[in-house]
Amino acid sequence: MSKSSKKIIKNSLEDLKAQNTTFLDISKLNSFTDNLVITSGTSSRHMSAIKDRLIEDLKKNKISISGVEGQDSADWILLDLGDYVVNIMSLDSRKLYDLESLWDPSLN
């Protein structure tokens, strides 16, 4: 994937008003993905709408989705795109798991 993939993800999230979106380059920290995207929805319906729109936009642009976890979850939905892993989280789950601090060494 390329910068255009990042732009597609970013635009999809912005269009549906996902909150506090963060892109982290974690390529030097692991072998399963290069980029981690963390964003929040205000409710389970909002999170589901974000997921549906993102999947639709990715398919339109022929970007493959390796897997989706937590589709019916009210707390955390994960989309594995290979080079990007997108985490759509409730505000409470995001605070609880604090993925930014876990994956961004500069925050520790």
PDB file of C-alpha atoms in Angstrom, residues 7-48:
ATOM      1  CA  LYS A   7      -5.333   9.228   2.100  1.00  0.00           C
ATOM      2  CA  ILE A   8      -8.308   6.927   1.402  1.00  0.00           C
ATOM      3  CA  ILE A   9      -8.394   5.794   5.037  1.00  0.00           C
ATOM      4  CA  LYS A  10      -8.034   9.361   6.320  1.00  0.00           C
ATOM      5  CA  ASN A  11     -10.763  10.717   4.026  1.00  0.00           C
ATOM      6  CA  SER A  12     -13.191   7.923   4.929  1.00  0.00           C
ATOM      7  CA  LEU A  13     -12.684   8.518   8.628  1.00  0.00           C
ATOM      8  CA  GLU A  14     -13.025  12.285   8.262  1.00  0.00           C
ATOM      9  CA  ASP A  15     -16.183  11.963   6.133  1.00  0.00           C
ATOM     10  CA  LEU A  16     -17.946  10.076   8.916  1.00  0.00           C
ATOM     11  CA  LYS A  17     -16.551  12.310  11.641  1.00  0.00           C
ATOM     12  CA  ALA A  18     -14.407   9.697  13.360  1.00  0.00           C
ATOM     13  CA  GLN A  19     -12.771  11.328  16.355  1.00  0.00           C
ATOM     14  CA  ASN A  20      -9.140  11.883  17.274  1.00  0.00           C
ATOM     15  CA  THR A  21      -7.637   9.798  14.457  1.00  0.00           C
ATOM     16  CA  THR A  22      -3.978   8.903  14.909  1.00  0.00           C
ATOM     17  CA  PHE A  23      -1.634   7.281  12.368  1.00  0.00           C
ATOM     18  CA  LEU A  24       1.428   5.563  13.860  1.00  0.00           C
ATOM     19  CA  ASP A  25       4.381   4.166  11.907  1.00  0.00           C
ATOM     20  CA  ILE A  26       5.216   1.002  13.836  1.00  0.00           C
ATOM     21  CA  SER A  27       7.247  -0.713  11.108  1.00  0.00           C
ATOM     22  CA  LYS A  28      10.371  -0.845  13.279  1.00  0.00           C
ATOM     23  CA  LEU A  29       8.504  -2.259  16.287  1.00  0.00           C
ATOM     24  CA  ASN A  30       6.860  -5.391  14.851  1.00  0.00           C
ATOM     25  CA  SER A  31       6.496  -7.655  11.832  1.00  0.00           C
ATOM     26  CA  PHE A  32       2.709  -7.830  11.396  1.00  0.00           C
ATOM     27  CA  THR A  33       2.017  -4.336  10.020  1.00  0.00           C
ATOM     28  CA  ASP A  34       3.748  -1.086   9.175  1.00  0.00           C
ATOM     29  CA  ASN A  35       1.055   1.363  10.247  1.00  0.00           C
ATOM     30  CA  LEU A  36      -1.457   1.494  13.042  1.00  0.00           C
ATOM     31  CA  VAL A  37      -4.529   3.696  12.760  1.00  0.00           C
ATOM     32  CA  ILE A  38      -6.468   4.453  15.927  1.00  0.00           C
ATOM     33  CA  THR A  39      -9.750   6.344  15.822  1.00  0.00           C
ATOM     34  CA  SER A  40     -12.910   6.650  17.897  1.00  0.00           C
ATOM     35  CA  GLY A  41     -16.635   6.588  17.351  1.00  0.00           C
ATOM     36  CA  THR A  42     -19.188   8.167  19.655  1.00  0.00           C
ATOM     37  CA  SER A  43     -21.487   5.114  19.798  1.00  0.00           C
ATOM     38  CA  SER A  44     -21.672   1.534  18.538  1.00  0.00           C
ATOM     39  CA  ARG A  45     -23.805   2.716  15.583  1.00  0.00           C
ATOM     40  CA  HIS A  46     -21.252   5.394  14.739  1.00  0.00           C
ATOM     41  CA  MET A  47     -18.413   2.848  14.938  1.00  0.00           C
ATOM     42  CA  SER A  48     -20.326   0.451  12.675  1.00  0.00           C
TER      43      SER A  48
END
